[in-house]
Amino acid sequence: MEWIKELPVSRDPKGATGIVSLPMDSILYIHFYEATIQVHTATEMFYFTLGSNLSVLVDNLNNSGYRFEKTDRSQVADYRRLSRIEKTEYYQYRGYFEDTHKFVIFSESNYKKALKLLKDRSD
């Protein structure tokens, strides 16, 4: 079976700029925000305009060989790309991606899961 290697996205939330192919390996995280699905790379943000259900998109990606996991109720991230996780002074958990300043917010339970995955990866 051949897995997808690119995700069709747009630079505009309504798809007015047309669809481009975004390499899957460039995606850091996906965020459901204001009824749109935002797809974040290290340097840019795109929109997935071919549907508006984050759970369905993530299930499809993971059934295609990728491993996106929830960080909180509105975000999923490629945990393999996380470089560190820290707790902020406001009791917020942030996960940062390698070679970027981008981060995702973690719920407490998902923070513990990601922390364990990072620890297991470094052992």
PDB file of C-alpha atoms in Angstrom:
ATOM      1  CA  MET A   1       0.000   0.000   0.000  1.00  0.00           C
ATOM      2  CA  GLU A   2       1.304   3.425  -0.870  1.00  0.00           C
ATOM      3  CA  TRP A   3       0.840   6.131   1.769  1.00  0.00           C
ATOM      4  CA  ILE A   4       0.161   9.751   1.001  1.00  0.00           C
ATOM      5  CA  LYS A   5       3.217  11.964   1.054  1.00  0.00           C
ATOM      6  CA  GLU A   6       1.513  15.336   0.574  1.00  0.00           C
ATOM      7  CA  LEU A   7      -1.567  17.041   1.952  1.00  0.00           C
ATOM      8  CA  PRO A   8      -3.731  19.274  -0.277  1.00  0.00           C
ATOM      9  CA  VAL A   9      -3.917  22.693   1.410  1.00  0.00           C
ATOM     10  CA  SER A  10      -4.626  26.314   0.551  1.00  0.00           C
ATOM     11  CA  ARG A  11      -3.065  29.589   1.632  1.00  0.00           C
ATOM     12  CA  ASP A  12      -6.588  30.962   2.098  1.00  0.00           C
ATOM     13  CA  PRO A  13      -9.184  29.541   4.557  1.00  0.00           C
ATOM     14  CA  LYS A  14     -11.849  29.426   1.840  1.00  0.00           C
ATOM     15  CA  GLY A  15      -9.546  27.984  -0.823  1.00  0.00           C
ATOM     16  CA  ALA A  16      -9.671  31.163  -2.930  1.00  0.00           C
ATOM     17  CA  THR A  17      -5.970  30.837  -3.806  1.00  0.00           C
ATOM     18  CA  GLY A  18      -6.364  27.269  -5.013  1.00  0.00           C
ATOM     19  CA  ILE A  19      -4.857  24.093  -3.645  1.00  0.00           C
ATOM     20  CA  VAL A  20      -1.158  23.291  -3.299  1.00  0.00           C
ATOM     21  CA  SER A  21       0.496  20.076  -2.168  1.00  0.00           C
ATOM     22  CA  LEU A  22       2.250  20.312   1.196  1.00  0.00           C
ATOM     23  CA  PRO A  23       4.827  17.593   1.985  1.00  0.00           C
ATOM     24  CA  MET A  24       3.657  15.631   5.042  1.00  0.00           C
ATOM     25  CA  ASP A  25       7.140  15.694   6.576  1.00  0.00           C
ATOM     26  CA  SER A  26       6.997  19.493   6.770  1.00  0.00           C
ATOM     27  CA  ILE A  27       3.885  19.533   8.989  1.00  0.00           C
ATOM     28  CA  LEU A  28       4.575  20.262  12.669  1.00  0.00           C
ATOM     29  CA  TYR A  29       1.026  20.501  13.935  1.00  0.00           C
ATOM     30  CA  ILE A  30      -2.604  20.954  12.951  1.00  0.00           C
ATOM     31  CA  HIS A  31      -4.935  23.302  14.802  1.00  0.00           C
ATOM     32  CA  PHE A  32      -8.729  23.547  14.653  1.00  0.00           C
ATOM     33  CA  TYR A  33      -9.427  27.254  15.110  1.00  0.00           C
ATOM     34  CA  GLU A  34     -12.548  29.306  14.390  1.00  0.00           C
ATOM     35  CA  ALA A  35     -14.118  26.529  12.284  1.00  0.00           C
ATOM     36  CA  THR A  36     -11.010  26.132  10.103  1.00  0.00           C
ATOM     37  CA  ILE A  37      -8.243  23.563  10.098  1.00  0.00           C
ATOM     38  CA  GLN A  38      -4.874  25.300  10.164  1.00  0.00           C
ATOM     39  CA  VAL A  39      -1.809  23.321   9.077  1.00  0.00           C
ATOM     40  CA  HIS A  40       1.472  24.656  10.480  1.00  0.00           C
ATOM     41  CA  THR A  41       4.987  24.144   9.160  1.00  0.00           C
ATOM     42  CA  ALA A  42       8.143  25.662  10.649  1.00  0.00           C
ATOM     43  CA  THR A  43       7.711  28.845   8.616  1.00  0.00           C
ATOM     44  CA  GLU A  44       4.156  29.011   7.252  1.00  0.00           C
ATOM     45  CA  MET A  45       0.498  28.337   7.929  1.00  0.00           C
ATOM     46  CA  PHE A  46      -1.927  26.773   5.466  1.00  0.00           C
ATOM     47  CA  TYR A  47      -5.573  25.725   5.571  1.00  0.00           C
ATOM     48  CA  PHE A  48      -7.048  22.311   4.951  1.00  0.00           C
ATOM     49  CA  THR A  49     -10.163  23.210   2.973  1.00  0.00           C
ATOM     50  CA  LEU A  50     -11.401  19.778   1.919  1.00  0.00           C
ATOM     51  CA  GLY A  51     -13.277  19.189   5.180  1.00  0.00           C
ATOM     52  CA  SER A  52     -13.750  20.692   8.614  1.00  0.00           C
ATOM     53  CA  ASN A  53     -13.575  17.712  10.958  1.00  0.00           C
ATOM     54  CA  LEU A  54     -10.192  17.522  12.681  1.00  0.00           C
ATOM     55  CA  SER A  55     -10.792  14.012  14.064  1.00  0.00           C
ATOM     56  CA  VAL A  56     -11.599  12.619  10.614  1.00  0.00           C
ATOM     57  CA  LEU A  57      -8.524  14.282   9.095  1.00  0.00           C
ATOM     58  CA  VAL A  58      -6.250  12.904  11.843  1.00  0.00           C
ATOM     59  CA  ASP A  59      -7.748   9.406  11.555  1.00  0.00           C
ATOM     60  CA  ASN A  60      -7.144   9.472   7.800  1.00  0.00           C
ATOM     61  CA  LEU A  61      -3.556  10.676   8.212  1.00  0.00           C
ATOM     62  CA  ASN A  62      -2.781   8.104  10.892  1.00  0.00           C
ATOM     63  CA  ASN A  63      -4.369   5.346   8.802  1.00  0.00           C
ATOM     64  CA  SER A  64      -1.951   6.427   6.075  1.00  0.00           C
ATOM     65  CA  GLY A  65       1.135   5.759   8.183  1.00  0.00           C
ATOM     66  CA  TYR A  66       1.555   9.031  10.116  1.00  0.00           C
ATOM     67  CA  ARG A  67       1.419   9.530  13.887  1.00  0.00           C
ATOM     68  CA  PHE A  68      -0.343  12.710  14.854  1.00  0.00           C
ATOM     69  CA  GLU A  69      -1.480  12.800  18.482  1.00  0.00           C
ATOM     70  CA  LYS A  70      -3.714  15.183  20.394  1.00  0.00           C
ATOM     71  CA  THR A  71      -2.036  17.858  22.462  1.00  0.00           C
ATOM     72  CA  ASP A  72      -5.312  19.363  23.625  1.00  0.00           C
ATOM     73  CA  ARG A  73      -8.878  19.324  22.359  1.00  0.00           C
ATOM     74  CA  SER A  74      -8.190  21.533  19.333  1.00  0.00           C
ATOM     75  CA  GLN A  75      -4.617  20.640  18.314  1.00  0.00           C
ATOM     76  CA  VAL A  76      -2.717  17.590  17.144  1.00  0.00           C
ATOM     77  CA  ALA A  77       1.032  17.388  16.625  1.00  0.00           C
ATOM     78  CA  ASP A  78       3.654  15.164  15.114  1.00  0.00           C
ATOM     79  CA  TYR A  79       5.172  14.094  18.443  1.00  0.00           C
ATOM     80  CA  ARG A  80       8.290  12.855  16.619  1.00  0.00           C
ATOM     81  CA  ARG A  81       9.120  16.484  15.790  1.00  0.00           C
ATOM     82  CA  LEU A  82       8.913  17.791  19.378  1.00  0.00           C
ATOM     83  CA  SER A  83      12.259  18.753  20.873  1.00  0.00           C
ATOM     84  CA  ARG A  84      11.205  19.811  24.373  1.00  0.00           C
ATOM     85  CA  ILE A  85       8.212  20.387  26.598  1.00  0.00           C
ATOM     86  CA  GLU A  86       8.037  22.880  29.406  1.00  0.00           C
ATOM     87  CA  LYS A  87       5.604  24.196  31.966  1.00  0.00           C
ATOM     88  CA  THR A  88       5.074  27.959  31.858  1.00  0.00           C
ATOM     89  CA  GLU A  89       4.576  30.248  34.827  1.00  0.00           C
ATOM     90  CA  TYR A  90       0.826  30.242  34.097  1.00  0.00           C
ATOM     91  CA  TYR A  91       0.519  26.452  34.499  1.00  0.00           C
ATOM     92  CA  GLN A  92       0.390  25.965  30.788  1.00  0.00           C
ATOM     93  CA  TYR A  93       2.317  23.181  29.073  1.00  0.00           C
ATOM     94  CA  ARG A  94       4.091  23.988  25.815  1.00  0.00           C
ATOM     95  CA  GLY A  95       5.768  21.643  23.383  1.00  0.00           C
ATOM     96  CA  TYR A  96       8.395  23.150  21.086  1.00  0.00           C
ATOM     97  CA  PHE A  97       9.497  21.812  17.715  1.00  0.00           C
ATOM     98  CA  GLU A  98      13.081  21.318  16.616  1.00  0.00           C
ATOM     99  CA  ASP A  99      14.764  24.312  14.974  1.00  0.00           C
ATOM    100  CA  THR A 100      11.738  26.636  15.321  1.00  0.00           C
ATOM    101  CA  HIS A 101      10.018  28.897  17.820  1.00  0.00           C
ATOM    102  CA  LYS A 102       6.640  27.287  17.139  1.00  0.00           C
ATOM    103  CA  PHE A 103       4.884  25.466  19.934  1.00  0.00           C
ATOM    104  CA  VAL A 104       1.661  23.658  20.773  1.00  0.00           C
ATOM    105  CA  ILE A 105      -0.316  23.790  23.993  1.00  0.00           C
ATOM    106  CA  PHE A 106      -0.799  20.554  25.945  1.00  0.00           C
ATOM    107  CA  SER A 107      -3.559  19.510  28.279  1.00  0.00           C
ATOM    108  CA  GLU A 108      -2.174  18.049  31.500  1.00  0.00           C
ATOM    109  CA  SER A 109      -2.934  14.434  30.545  1.00  0.00           C
ATOM    110  CA  ASN A 110      -1.469  14.789  27.039  1.00  0.00           C
ATOM    111  CA  TYR A 111       1.549  16.604  28.502  1.00  0.00           C
ATOM    112  CA  LYS A 112       2.335  13.555  30.638  1.00  0.00           C
ATOM    113  CA  LYS A 113       1.970  11.246  27.638  1.00  0.00           C
ATOM    114  CA  ALA A 114       4.246  13.414  25.469  1.00  0.00           C
ATOM    115  CA  LEU A 115       6.797  13.757  28.257  1.00  0.00           C
ATOM    116  CA  LYS A 116       6.988   9.966  28.519  1.00  0.00           C
ATOM    117  CA  LEU A 117       7.390   9.635  24.740  1.00  0.00           C
ATOM    118  CA  LEU A 118      10.224  12.199  24.763  1.00  0.00           C
ATOM    119  CA  LYS A 119      11.912  10.397  27.646  1.00  0.00           C
ATOM    120  CA  ASP A 120      11.589   7.012  25.918  1.00  0.00           C
ATOM    121  CA  ARG A 121      12.996   8.508  22.714  1.00  0.00           C
ATOM    122  CA  SER A 122      16.094   9.835  24.504  1.00  0.00           C
ATOM    123  CA  ASP A 123      16.839   6.538  26.297  1.00  0.00           C
TER     124      ASP A 123
END
